[in-house]
Short mmCIF file of C-alpha atoms and ligand atoms in Angstrom, two decimals:
data_model
loop_
_atom_site.label_atom_id
_atom_site.label_comp_id
_atom_site.label_asym_id
_atom_site.label_seq_id
_atom_site.Cartn_x
_atom_site.Cartn_y
_atom_site.Cartn_z
CA MET A 1 2.82 14.41 26.95
CA PRO A 2 0.66 14.95 23.82
CA GLU A 3 -3.03 14.08 23.87
CA THR A 4 -4.16 10.45 23.88
CA PHE A 5 -7.10 10.14 21.47
CA THR A 6 -9.98 7.93 22.51
CA ILE A 7 -11.64 6.91 19.28
CA LYS A 8 -14.69 4.89 18.33
CA ASN A 9 -16.02 2.81 15.48
CA LEU A 10 -18.22 4.58 12.95
CA ILE A 11 -21.24 2.44 12.10
CA ALA A 12 -24.35 3.72 10.32
CA GLY A 13 -23.21 7.30 10.95
CA LYS A 14 -22.87 6.78 14.72
CA ARG A 15 -19.63 6.76 16.69
CA VAL A 16 -19.81 3.69 18.91
CA ASP A 17 -17.62 1.60 21.21
CA SER A 18 -17.21 -2.13 20.61
CA VAL A 19 -20.16 -4.10 21.95
CA SER A 20 -17.82 -5.97 24.31
CA GLY A 21 -16.34 -2.69 25.59
CA LYS A 22 -12.86 -4.08 24.90
CA THR A 23 -10.18 -1.68 23.65
CA LEU A 24 -6.71 -1.68 22.10
CA GLU A 25 -3.97 0.93 22.34
CA SER A 26 -1.58 2.43 19.82
CA PHE A 27 1.83 3.79 20.81
CA ASN A 28 4.40 6.16 19.41
CA PRO A 29 7.12 3.79 18.14
CA ALA A 30 9.77 6.43 18.91
CA ASP A 31 8.64 6.60 22.55
CA THR A 32 6.29 3.94 23.80
CA SER A 33 5.39 5.92 26.93
CA ASP A 34 3.37 8.11 24.54
CA VAL A 35 -0.01 6.37 24.11
CA VAL A 36 -1.42 7.80 20.88
CA GLY A 37 -4.83 6.19 20.87
CA ILE A 38 -7.33 3.96 22.60
CA ALA A 39 -9.61 2.29 20.06
CA PRO A 40 -12.40 -0.28 20.19
CA ALA A 41 -11.27 -3.92 19.90
CA SER A 42 -14.19 -5.01 17.76
CA GLY A 43 -15.64 -8.48 17.49
CA LYS A 44 -18.21 -10.32 15.43
CA ILE A 45 -21.28 -8.31 16.49
CA ASP A 46 -19.57 -5.01 15.65
CA ILE A 47 -18.65 -6.33 12.22
CA ASP A 48 -22.18 -7.69 11.68
CA ASN A 49 -23.57 -4.25 12.51
CA ALA A 50 -21.17 -2.47 10.16
CA VAL A 51 -21.89 -4.84 7.25
CA LYS A 52 -25.63 -4.45 7.84
CA ALA A 53 -25.31 -0.65 7.79
CA ALA A 54 -23.23 -0.74 4.61
CA LYS A 55 -25.72 -3.08 2.94
CA LYS A 56 -28.61 -0.76 3.75
CA ALA A 57 -26.77 2.39 2.64
CA PHE A 58 -25.81 0.75 -0.66
CA GLN A 59 -29.40 0.89 -1.90
CA ASN A 60 -29.28 4.70 -2.07
CA TRP A 61 -25.58 5.36 -2.62
CA ARG A 62 -25.46 3.28 -5.80
CA LEU A 63 -28.08 5.61 -7.27
CA VAL A 64 -26.29 8.87 -6.44
CA PRO A 65 -24.95 10.18 -9.77
CA PRO A 66 -21.16 9.66 -9.85
CA PRO A 67 -20.42 13.38 -10.46
CA LYS A 68 -22.33 14.11 -7.24
CA ARG A 69 -20.29 11.50 -5.40
CA GLY A 70 -17.28 13.24 -6.94
CA GLU A 71 -18.30 16.55 -5.35
CA ILE A 72 -18.15 14.91 -1.92
CA LEU A 73 -14.72 13.47 -2.70
CA PHE A 74 -13.56 16.87 -3.87
CA ARG A 75 -14.64 18.37 -0.54
CA ALA A 76 -12.81 15.54 1.24
CA ALA A 77 -9.65 16.43 -0.72
CA GLU A 78 -9.95 20.05 0.36
CA LEU A 79 -10.49 19.08 4.00
CA ILE A 80 -7.55 16.67 4.09
CA LYS A 81 -5.37 19.34 2.47
CA LYS A 82 -6.48 21.85 5.09
CA HIS A 83 -5.48 19.43 7.86
CA LYS A 84 -2.31 18.18 6.13
CA ASP A 85 0.14 19.42 8.71
CA GLU A 86 -1.78 18.05 11.69
CA LEU A 87 -2.34 14.70 9.95
CA GLY A 88 1.30 14.47 8.83
CA ARG A 89 2.44 14.96 12.42
CA LEU A 90 -0.01 12.32 13.55
CA VAL A 91 1.37 9.86 10.97
CA THR A 92 4.87 10.45 12.34
CA ARG A 93 3.69 10.12 15.91
CA GLU A 94 1.68 6.94 15.44
CA MET A 95 3.72 5.18 12.73
CA GLY A 96 7.23 6.62 13.15
CA LYS A 97 8.24 7.77 9.64
CA ILE A 98 9.97 11.15 9.45
CA LEU A 99 7.74 14.21 9.17
CA LYS A 100 8.51 14.92 5.50
CA GLU A 101 7.33 11.39 4.72
CA GLY A 102 4.35 11.73 7.05
CA LEU A 103 3.28 14.77 5.06
CA GLY A 104 3.87 12.83 1.83
CA ASP A 105 1.60 10.08 3.16
CA VAL A 106 -1.19 12.66 3.58
CA GLU A 107 -0.46 14.26 0.20
CA GLU A 108 -1.12 10.91 -1.49
CA ALA A 109 -4.57 10.91 0.06
CA VAL A 110 -5.20 14.46 -1.19
CA ASP A 111 -4.04 13.52 -4.69
CA MET A 112 -6.15 10.38 -4.72
CA ALA A 113 -9.27 12.20 -3.52
CA TYR A 114 -8.96 14.85 -6.27
CA TYR A 115 -8.19 12.23 -8.90
CA MET A 116 -11.10 9.97 -7.98
CA ALA A 117 -13.43 12.99 -7.67
CA GLY A 118 -12.68 13.62 -11.36
CA GLU A 119 -13.36 9.97 -12.18
CA GLY A 120 -16.97 10.68 -11.20
CA ARG A 121 -17.30 12.41 -14.57
CA ARG A 122 -15.34 9.76 -16.46
CA LEU A 123 -17.02 6.51 -15.39
CA CYS A 124 -17.63 5.50 -18.95
CA GLY A 125 -18.29 2.27 -20.78
CA GLU A 126 -18.71 1.49 -24.46
CA THR A 127 -21.49 1.86 -26.98
CA VAL A 128 -21.18 -0.70 -29.75
CA ALA A 129 -23.17 -1.20 -32.96
CA SER A 130 -25.72 -4.03 -32.96
CA GLU A 131 -25.97 -6.61 -35.72
CA LEU A 132 -29.72 -5.95 -35.77
CA LEU A 133 -31.77 -2.98 -36.94
CA ASN A 134 -33.27 -0.69 -34.27
CA LYS A 135 -31.26 -2.14 -31.45
CA ASP A 136 -28.31 -0.74 -29.49
CA CYS A 137 -25.77 -2.25 -27.15
CA LYS A 138 -23.63 -0.76 -24.40
CA SER A 139 -21.51 -1.72 -21.43
CA VAL A 140 -21.55 0.22 -18.16
CA ARG A 141 -19.56 0.06 -14.94
CA VAL A 142 -21.69 -0.78 -11.90
CA PRO A 143 -20.68 -0.93 -8.23
CA VAL A 144 -19.89 -4.27 -6.63
CA GLY A 145 -21.75 -3.71 -3.34
CA VAL A 146 -20.32 -3.80 0.17
CA PHE A 147 -16.51 -3.66 0.13
CA ALA A 148 -14.27 -4.72 3.02
CA LEU A 149 -11.05 -2.72 3.05
CA ILE A 150 -8.12 -4.01 5.13
CA THR A 151 -4.96 -1.95 5.41
CA PRO A 152 -1.47 -2.09 6.97
CA TRP A 153 0.26 0.43 9.25
CA ASN A 154 3.10 1.59 7.00
CA PHE A 155 1.03 4.13 5.02
CA PRO A 156 -1.70 4.78 7.57
CA ILE A 157 -3.40 7.56 5.58
CA ALA A 158 -2.35 6.92 1.98
CA ILE A 159 -3.28 3.24 1.65
CA PRO A 160 -6.77 3.68 3.18
CA ALA A 161 -7.29 6.62 0.81
CA TRP A 162 -6.13 4.50 -2.15
CA LYS A 163 -9.01 2.15 -1.37
CA ILE A 164 -11.75 4.34 0.10
CA PHE A 165 -11.91 6.94 -2.69
CA PRO A 166 -12.15 4.59 -5.68
CA ALA A 167 -14.58 2.39 -3.72
CA LEU A 168 -16.88 5.34 -3.02
CA ILE A 169 -16.73 7.00 -6.42
CA SER A 170 -17.74 3.68 -7.96
CA GLY A 171 -20.88 3.55 -5.80
CA ASN A 172 -19.84 0.90 -3.27
CA THR A 173 -20.31 1.17 0.45
CA VAL A 174 -17.42 0.37 2.74
CA VAL A 175 -16.49 -1.43 5.93
CA PHE A 176 -12.91 -0.36 6.66
CA LYS A 177 -10.69 -2.29 9.11
CA PRO A 178 -7.38 -0.45 9.50
CA SER A 179 -4.23 -1.78 11.16
CA SER A 180 -4.51 -1.97 14.92
CA TYR A 181 -1.13 -0.16 15.11
CA THR A 182 -2.45 3.03 13.48
CA PRO A 183 -6.13 3.40 14.42
CA VAL A 184 -6.00 7.13 15.12
CA CYS A 185 -4.68 8.04 11.66
CA ALA A 186 -7.42 5.92 10.10
CA SER A 187 -10.10 7.45 12.29
CA LYS A 188 -9.06 11.03 11.55
CA LEU A 189 -9.14 10.30 7.83
CA VAL A 190 -12.63 8.81 8.08
CA ASP A 191 -13.80 11.79 10.16
CA LEU A 192 -12.75 14.21 7.42
CA ILE A 193 -14.34 12.14 4.64
CA THR A 194 -17.54 11.96 6.70
CA GLU A 195 -17.44 15.72 7.27
CA ALA A 196 -17.22 16.17 3.49
CA GLY A 197 -20.78 14.83 3.27
CA VAL A 198 -20.70 11.05 2.85
CA PRO A 199 -24.17 9.80 3.89
CA GLU A 200 -24.47 7.62 6.97
CA GLY A 201 -23.68 3.96 6.52
CA VAL A 202 -21.72 4.53 3.30
CA LEU A 203 -18.34 4.58 5.02
CA ASN A 204 -18.01 2.54 8.23
CA ILE A 205 -14.86 1.97 10.23
CA VAL A 206 -14.39 -0.94 12.60
CA HIS A 207 -11.17 -1.10 14.61
CA GLY A 208 -9.70 -4.35 15.82
CA SER A 209 -7.07 -7.02 15.38
CA GLY A 210 -6.46 -8.95 12.21
CA GLU A 211 -7.54 -12.32 13.56
CA GLY A 212 -10.32 -10.93 15.74
CA ALA A 213 -12.00 -8.49 13.38
CA GLY A 214 -10.28 -8.68 9.98
CA GLU A 215 -10.70 -12.37 9.31
CA TYR A 216 -14.36 -12.41 10.29
CA LEU A 217 -14.99 -9.39 8.04
CA VAL A 218 -13.28 -11.00 5.04
CA GLY A 219 -15.34 -14.18 5.47
CA HIS A 220 -18.60 -12.32 6.10
CA PRO A 221 -21.39 -13.45 3.74
CA GLY A 222 -22.63 -9.85 3.43
CA VAL A 223 -19.34 -8.65 1.98
CA ASP A 224 -19.28 -8.54 -1.83
CA GLY A 225 -15.68 -7.45 -2.43
CA VAL A 226 -12.43 -7.39 -0.49
CA SER A 227 -9.37 -5.23 -1.01
CA PHE A 228 -6.45 -6.17 1.23
CA THR A 229 -2.96 -4.72 1.57
CA GLY A 230 -0.52 -6.40 3.91
CA SER A 231 1.86 -9.31 4.24
CA THR A 232 1.97 -12.17 1.76
CA ALA A 233 1.36 -14.71 4.55
CA VAL A 234 -1.96 -13.10 5.56
CA GLY A 235 -2.91 -12.32 1.95
CA GLU A 236 -2.47 -15.94 0.91
CA LYS A 237 -4.64 -17.12 3.79
CA LEU A 238 -7.40 -14.69 2.81
CA ILE A 239 -7.17 -15.68 -0.86
CA LYS A 240 -7.80 -19.32 0.14
CA MET A 241 -10.74 -18.29 2.32
CA ARG A 242 -12.37 -16.21 -0.38
CA SER A 243 -11.77 -18.65 -3.21
CA SER A 244 -13.22 -21.54 -1.23
CA ALA A 245 -16.39 -19.43 -0.98
CA GLY A 246 -16.18 -18.79 -4.75
CA LYS A 247 -15.51 -15.08 -4.23
CA GLU A 248 -12.89 -12.63 -5.48
CA ILE A 249 -10.30 -10.73 -3.47
CA SER A 250 -7.57 -8.30 -4.49
CA CYS A 251 -4.37 -8.41 -2.47
CA GLU A 252 -1.32 -6.15 -2.53
CA MET A 253 1.39 -7.94 -0.57
CA GLY A 254 5.12 -8.08 0.13
CA GLY A 255 8.18 -7.36 -1.97
CA LYS A 256 11.92 -7.99 -2.29
CA ASN A 257 12.68 -5.20 -4.68
CA PRO A 258 15.95 -5.02 -6.64
CA ILE A 259 17.94 -2.08 -7.97
CA ILE A 260 20.43 -2.92 -10.73
CA ILE A 261 23.44 -0.62 -10.97
CA MET A 262 25.29 -0.96 -14.26
CA ASP A 263 28.92 -0.06 -14.95
CA ASP A 264 27.77 2.95 -17.01
CA ALA A 265 25.50 4.31 -14.26
CA ARG A 266 26.00 7.69 -12.62
CA ILE A 267 27.26 6.21 -9.36
CA ASP A 268 26.54 9.24 -7.18
CA LEU A 269 22.95 9.33 -8.41
CA ALA A 270 22.62 5.56 -7.81
CA VAL A 271 23.97 5.98 -4.27
CA GLU A 272 21.38 8.68 -3.49
CA GLY A 273 18.62 6.49 -4.94
CA ALA A 274 19.87 3.48 -3.00
CA LEU A 275 19.80 5.42 0.29
CA TRP A 276 16.24 6.60 -0.29
CA GLY A 277 15.12 3.18 -1.51
CA ALA A 278 16.68 1.20 1.35
CA PHE A 279 16.35 3.51 4.33
CA GLY A 280 13.34 5.71 3.50
CA THR A 281 10.54 4.82 5.96
CA ALA A 282 13.24 2.72 7.70
CA GLY A 283 12.83 0.16 4.91
CA GLN A 284 9.19 -0.40 5.87
CA ARG A 285 7.71 0.10 2.42
CA CYS A 286 6.37 -2.70 0.26
CA THR A 287 8.43 -1.11 -2.54
CA ALA A 288 11.58 -0.57 -0.43
CA ALA A 289 14.78 -1.55 -2.22
CA SER A 290 16.47 -4.40 -0.43
CA ARG A 291 18.67 -5.97 -3.10
CA PHE A 292 21.37 -3.93 -4.87
CA ILE A 293 22.64 -5.87 -7.84
CA VAL A 294 25.83 -4.12 -8.86
CA HIS A 295 28.02 -4.64 -11.94
CA GLU A 296 31.38 -6.02 -10.85
CA LYS A 297 33.27 -3.14 -12.48
CA VAL A 298 31.61 -0.53 -10.21
CA HIS A 299 30.79 -2.79 -7.26
CA ASP A 300 33.55 -1.58 -4.93
CA GLU A 301 33.08 2.09 -5.78
CA PHE A 302 29.31 1.89 -5.22
CA LEU A 303 29.68 -0.05 -1.97
CA GLU A 304 32.24 2.33 -0.53
CA LYS A 305 30.18 5.43 -1.36
CA PHE A 306 26.91 3.83 -0.25
CA ILE A 307 28.35 2.86 3.15
CA ALA A 308 29.94 6.29 3.61
CA ARG A 309 26.61 8.01 2.98
CA ALA A 310 24.55 5.53 5.05
CA LYS A 311 26.94 6.03 7.99
CA LYS A 312 25.95 9.69 8.09
CA LEU A 313 22.19 9.07 8.37
CA THR A 314 20.74 10.37 11.61
CA VAL A 315 18.38 7.94 13.31
CA GLY A 316 15.82 9.30 15.77
CA ASN A 317 12.35 10.62 16.41
CA GLY A 318 10.76 11.47 13.06
CA LEU A 319 9.42 14.77 14.37
CA SER A 320 12.93 16.20 14.66
CA PRO A 321 13.98 17.99 11.46
CA LEU A 322 17.46 16.49 11.89
CA THR A 323 16.24 12.90 11.63
CA ASP A 324 16.79 10.95 8.41
CA MET A 325 15.38 7.63 9.60
CA GLY A 326 12.75 6.95 12.24
CA PRO A 327 11.97 3.84 14.30
CA LEU A 328 10.45 0.51 13.28
CA ILE A 329 6.79 0.04 14.14
CA ASN A 330 7.00 -2.41 17.07
CA GLU A 331 8.98 -4.95 19.04
CA THR A 332 7.95 -7.83 16.76
CA GLN A 333 9.35 -5.98 13.77
CA ILE A 334 12.63 -5.17 15.60
CA LEU A 335 13.07 -8.84 16.53
CA ARG A 336 12.32 -9.92 12.99
CA VAL A 337 14.92 -7.52 11.53
CA LEU A 338 17.58 -8.48 14.11
CA ASP A 339 16.84 -12.13 13.43
CA TYR A 340 17.45 -11.61 9.70
CA ILE A 341 20.72 -9.80 10.46
CA GLU A 342 21.89 -12.87 12.41
CA ILE A 343 20.74 -15.14 9.59
CA GLY A 344 22.73 -13.01 7.10
CA LYS A 345 25.90 -13.31 9.19
CA LYS A 346 25.47 -17.06 9.55
CA GLU A 347 24.85 -17.44 5.83
CA GLY A 348 28.25 -15.88 5.14
CA ALA A 349 27.29 -12.38 4.02
CA ALA A 350 29.67 -9.61 5.17
CA LEU A 351 28.09 -7.15 7.60
CA ARG A 352 29.58 -3.83 6.48
CA LEU A 353 27.49 -1.36 8.44
CA GLY A 354 25.08 -1.31 11.38
CA GLY A 355 23.41 -4.52 12.44
CA SER A 356 22.40 -3.55 15.98
CA ARG A 357 19.47 -2.24 17.91
CA LEU A 358 19.84 1.29 19.30
CA SER A 359 18.54 1.20 22.84
CA SER A 360 20.34 3.68 25.06
CA GLY A 361 19.62 7.35 25.82
CA ALA A 362 17.05 8.88 23.46
CA PHE A 363 16.49 5.47 21.87
CA LYS A 364 15.55 3.74 25.12
CA LYS A 365 11.79 3.80 24.76
CA GLY A 366 11.59 3.25 21.01
CA PHE A 367 12.12 0.62 18.33
CA PHE A 368 15.31 1.81 16.65
CA VAL A 369 17.76 -0.17 14.58
CA GLU A 370 20.86 0.99 12.71
CA PRO A 371 20.90 1.34 8.92
CA THR A 372 22.46 -1.96 7.92
CA VAL A 373 24.45 -2.97 4.84
CA PHE A 374 25.54 -6.46 3.86
CA SER A 375 27.93 -7.18 0.99
CA GLU A 376 29.02 -10.54 -0.47
CA VAL A 377 25.35 -11.49 -0.59
CA LYS A 378 24.38 -14.39 -2.83
CA GLN A 379 20.90 -14.65 -4.27
CA LYS A 380 20.37 -18.08 -2.67
CA MET A 381 20.70 -16.60 0.85
CA ARG A 382 17.54 -16.04 2.86
CA ILE A 383 18.37 -12.34 3.36
CA ALA A 384 18.23 -11.97 -0.42
CA ARG A 385 15.01 -13.95 -0.83
CA GLU A 386 12.73 -13.09 2.09
CA GLU A 387 11.06 -9.78 2.88
CA ILE A 388 12.82 -8.24 5.91
CA PHE A 389 10.77 -5.02 6.00
CA GLY A 390 13.47 -3.02 7.73
CA PRO A 391 16.58 -0.94 6.94
CA VAL A 392 18.73 -3.80 5.67
CA ALA A 393 20.43 -3.47 2.27
CA CYS A 394 21.91 -6.53 0.55
CA VAL A 395 24.58 -5.86 -2.08
CA ILE A 396 25.02 -8.58 -4.70
CA LYS A 397 27.70 -8.64 -7.41
CA ALA A 398 26.71 -9.22 -11.05
CA THR A 399 28.82 -9.75 -14.17
CA GLU A 400 26.68 -8.21 -16.92
CA LEU A 401 23.14 -7.01 -17.64
CA GLU A 402 21.74 -10.45 -18.41
CA ASP A 403 23.18 -11.82 -15.16
CA ALA A 404 21.82 -8.85 -13.17
CA ILE A 405 18.31 -9.27 -14.59
CA ALA A 406 18.39 -13.02 -13.91
CA ILE A 407 19.33 -12.33 -10.27
CA ALA A 408 16.62 -9.67 -9.98
CA ASN A 409 14.00 -12.05 -11.37
CA ASP A 410 15.06 -14.98 -9.20
CA SER A 411 12.49 -14.10 -6.56
CA GLU A 412 9.00 -15.18 -5.61
CA TYR A 413 8.12 -11.48 -5.35
CA GLY A 414 7.61 -9.03 -8.21
CA LEU A 415 6.43 -5.66 -6.98
CA SER A 416 8.93 -2.94 -7.91
CA SER A 417 12.34 -2.88 -9.59
CA ALA A 418 14.87 -0.36 -10.89
CA ILE A 419 17.95 0.05 -13.03
CA TYR A 420 20.60 2.76 -13.06
CA THR A 421 22.27 3.03 -16.46
CA ARG A 422 23.13 5.64 -19.07
CA ASP A 423 22.83 3.14 -21.90
CA ALA A 424 19.43 3.46 -23.62
CA ASN A 425 19.57 -0.15 -24.77
CA HIS A 426 20.25 -1.46 -21.26
CA ALA A 427 17.32 0.58 -19.97
CA ALA A 428 15.01 -0.76 -22.69
CA ILE A 429 16.05 -4.38 -22.08
CA ALA A 430 15.54 -4.00 -18.30
CA GLU A 431 12.15 -2.36 -18.86
CA ARG A 432 11.12 -5.33 -20.99
CA ASP A 433 12.63 -8.18 -18.98
CA LEU A 434 12.33 -7.27 -15.29
CA GLU A 435 9.51 -9.34 -13.80
CA ALA A 436 7.76 -6.75 -11.67
CA GLY A 437 4.62 -4.65 -11.66
CA ILE A 438 6.71 -1.47 -11.67
CA VAL A 439 10.08 -0.64 -13.29
CA TYR A 440 12.01 2.56 -12.61
CA ILE A 441 14.82 3.82 -14.85
CA ASN A 442 17.42 5.94 -13.05
CA ALA A 443 15.25 6.23 -9.95
CA PRO A 444 14.84 3.98 -6.89
CA THR A 445 12.04 1.46 -6.40
CA ILE A 446 9.82 3.81 -4.40
CA GLY A 447 7.74 6.81 -5.46
CA ALA A 448 4.71 5.52 -7.36
CA GLU A 449 2.35 8.22 -8.62
CA ILE A 450 -1.39 7.88 -8.12
CA GLN A 451 -2.50 8.40 -11.73
CA LEU A 452 -1.14 5.01 -12.84
CA PRO A 453 -2.04 1.48 -11.78
CA PHE A 454 -0.12 0.15 -8.78
CA GLY A 455 0.51 -3.47 -7.97
CA GLY A 456 2.83 -6.41 -8.12
CA ASP A 457 3.27 -9.73 -9.88
CA LYS A 458 3.99 -13.19 -8.42
CA LYS A 459 3.57 -13.26 -4.61
CA SER A 460 3.44 -9.46 -4.46
CA GLY A 461 -0.05 -9.10 -5.86
CA ILE A 462 -3.12 -11.14 -6.69
CA GLY A 463 -6.26 -9.77 -8.27
CA ARG A 464 -6.87 -6.25 -9.52
CA LYS A 465 -4.45 -3.37 -9.26
CA GLU A 466 -4.82 -0.22 -7.21
CA ALA A 467 -4.79 3.51 -8.03
CA GLY A 468 -5.58 5.33 -11.25
CA GLY A 469 -5.31 4.93 -14.99
CA ARG A 470 -6.26 2.13 -17.32
CA GLY A 471 -6.27 -1.18 -15.41
CA GLY A 472 -6.29 0.66 -12.07
CA ALA A 473 -8.64 0.56 -9.10
CA LEU A 474 -11.87 1.20 -11.01
CA ASP A 475 -11.53 -2.33 -12.35
CA MET A 476 -11.41 -3.57 -8.76
CA PHE A 477 -14.33 -1.55 -7.49
CA THR A 478 -16.75 -1.93 -10.42
CA LYS A 479 -18.09 -4.76 -12.49
CA TRP A 480 -19.26 -4.59 -16.07
CA LYS A 481 -22.89 -4.82 -17.04
CA VAL A 482 -23.99 -5.15 -20.68
CA ILE A 483 -27.29 -3.73 -21.88
CA TYR A 484 -29.08 -4.55 -25.15
CA ARG A 485 -32.01 -2.29 -26.04
CA ASP A 486 -34.37 -3.31 -28.79
CA PHE A 487 -36.60 -0.53 -30.07
CA SER A 488 -37.84 -2.31 -33.21
CA GLY A 489 -41.18 -3.34 -31.67
CA VAL A 490 -40.78 -6.88 -33.08
CA LEU A 491 -38.98 -9.98 -31.83
CA GLN A 492 -35.50 -9.90 -33.37
CA LYS A 493 -33.22 -12.89 -32.95
CA ALA A 494 -29.45 -12.39 -32.87
CA GLN A 495 -27.41 -15.00 -34.77
CA ILE A 496 -30.55 -16.58 -36.28
CA ASP A 497 -30.92 -16.32 -40.07
CA SER A 498 -34.26 -14.80 -41.02
P1 LIG B 501 -0.27 -7.68 8.03
O1 LIG B 501 -0.53 -8.66 6.95
O2 LIG B 501 0.16 -8.19 9.34
O3 LIG B 501 -1.59 -6.82 8.33
C1 LIG B 501 -2.25 -6.07 7.32
C2 LIG B 501 -3.70 -5.87 7.73
O4 LIG B 501 -4.33 -7.14 7.76
C3 LIG B 501 -3.90 -5.27 9.12
O5 LIG B 501 -5.05 -4.46 9.13
C4 LIG B 501 -4.12 -6.50 9.99
O6 LIG B 501 -4.86 -6.22 11.17
C5 LIG B 501 -4.92 -7.37 9.04
N1 LIG B 501 -4.82 -8.80 9.31
C6 LIG B 501 -3.82 -9.49 9.92
N2 LIG B 501 -4.14 -10.80 10.00
C7 LIG B 501 -5.37 -10.94 9.42
C8 LIG B 501 -6.23 -12.04 9.19
N3 LIG B 501 -5.91 -13.28 9.58
N4 LIG B 501 -7.42 -11.81 8.57
C9 LIG B 501 -7.76 -10.58 8.15
N5 LIG B 501 -6.99 -9.49 8.37
C10 LIG B 501 -5.80 -9.67 8.98
O7 LIG B 501 0.76 -6.61 7.43
P2 LIG B 501 1.39 -5.34 8.16
O8 LIG B 501 2.46 -5.81 9.10
O9 LIG B 501 0.32 -4.47 8.66
O10 LIG B 501 2.08 -4.60 6.91
C11 LIG B 501 3.32 -4.94 6.38
C12 LIG B 501 3.17 -5.80 5.13
O11 LIG B 501 2.33 -5.13 4.21
C13 LIG B 501 4.50 -6.02 4.41
O12 LIG B 501 4.57 -7.35 4.00
C14 LIG B 501 4.40 -5.09 3.21
O13 LIG B 501 5.18 -5.48 2.10
C15 LIG B 501 2.95 -5.14 2.91
N6 LIG B 501 2.53 -3.98 2.16
C16 LIG B 501 2.23 -4.15 0.84
C17 LIG B 501 1.88 -3.05 0.07
C18 LIG B 501 1.56 -3.21 -1.39
O14 LIG B 501 0.92 -2.33 -1.95
N7 LIG B 501 1.98 -4.28 -2.05
C19 LIG B 501 1.81 -1.78 0.64
C20 LIG B 501 2.13 -1.66 2.00
C21 LIG B 501 2.47 -2.76 2.75
#
């Protein structure tokens, strides 16, 4: 059996157990007899200590010149890159996704670290002319303070990196509470960033459950900003908590992402995209494609080819090079997916492929479910409206572009969307009219790049967006300060006639 890692919290530069001594365990979802980690189950005192450490460290970190902070991030990028293989394997072992995707998860962290390291030399504001003589005016980005970062299990390295690096480059200090299903991945990432030279107290990690540790952290009076990624149900609860205290929060939440396939699409390309979108990461991506809205003229051809290809996917342990789709994360998630499959059948959708748990032989100790395809799905059905977060594809027939876009937009979510078409006008109309934070043309709904803002509309995202570019994470992790400097030596009065 591979090593079980016993990990600790990192508070004020010291690796410590929870004050209560309580622990939690993480398991390999492909084989639950493999205990991946034993982590502290933190409570209020642990969180208090971490917030206190972050508050203290903020006084110095905010004054470190951003290019110097960038040098630390650059070293972190190099270290993560050096350990990419080991970390990628750990992602697969603790979270389940296939190794290629585990390595991709780590690569996103490398990319984000390099990108944000560069932002250290680009943290600019504006200098604007004053209406008065011998006076100048400028705006500058300043850090927010202590940031609480709360992350899910499905990208156990990438999503923490998407938050930690922009938070640090901006001069904030951090209390990071990762998912209790992937504590080892989170800990290893924090170890490498610490090794890169982050001063003590600047980056703290506190393991624990959502209700036990996460909620207390979000409501903590010493926390100045919160960045949360996870389910819409939890996000909405945290939004209420923060707004009742008059404070901001940014939440990236669930999705129900559509791919439109028009009658002029390259069907084979659309089928490949649909497979990757629906069954990549076993459908456990916030941007996973779960609704396939297909023009009636190509509906049957697409469905037939899609099912034929999906049938050939090999399900298994993600560490095997033969595996196309790994397990789901846990028993709760398996039950949720199977429940939705039953709901789909009862609602009158046609189950065309899969639909069952795989539980014999090599699958016995894991959380495996078959790639599943429903046709005859109507947009009013629950399987077409609610986030399933598993490998379940719903195929819906549409009559024309306008109809397809209306179906796509008939959702309380609005994270990612896609269209397959060879008609430039169709592509342009979809780009304009799809109600989502991200639109792909001739590519599936997954595969965001880190140099652009990332986030959803409607119930998929509230607050500031993540990642790079204009409108990206720097807007979340900094606030604007305006400075007027009068060097006239006399009292000058703006807006007052002299
Ligand atoms: P989750 O909401 O159960 O948990 C996310 C994080 O919040 C975990 O760290 C958890 O411990 C913590 N948490 C849970 N309850 C809490 C509470 N009451 N107070 C404070 N923290 C709490 O989500 P999950 O199952 O880990 O992840 C899957 C969900 O995340 C899906 O809905 C998926 O769409 C979403 N997701 C969204 C994005 C995005 O960028 N939009 C990316 C990845 C995942």
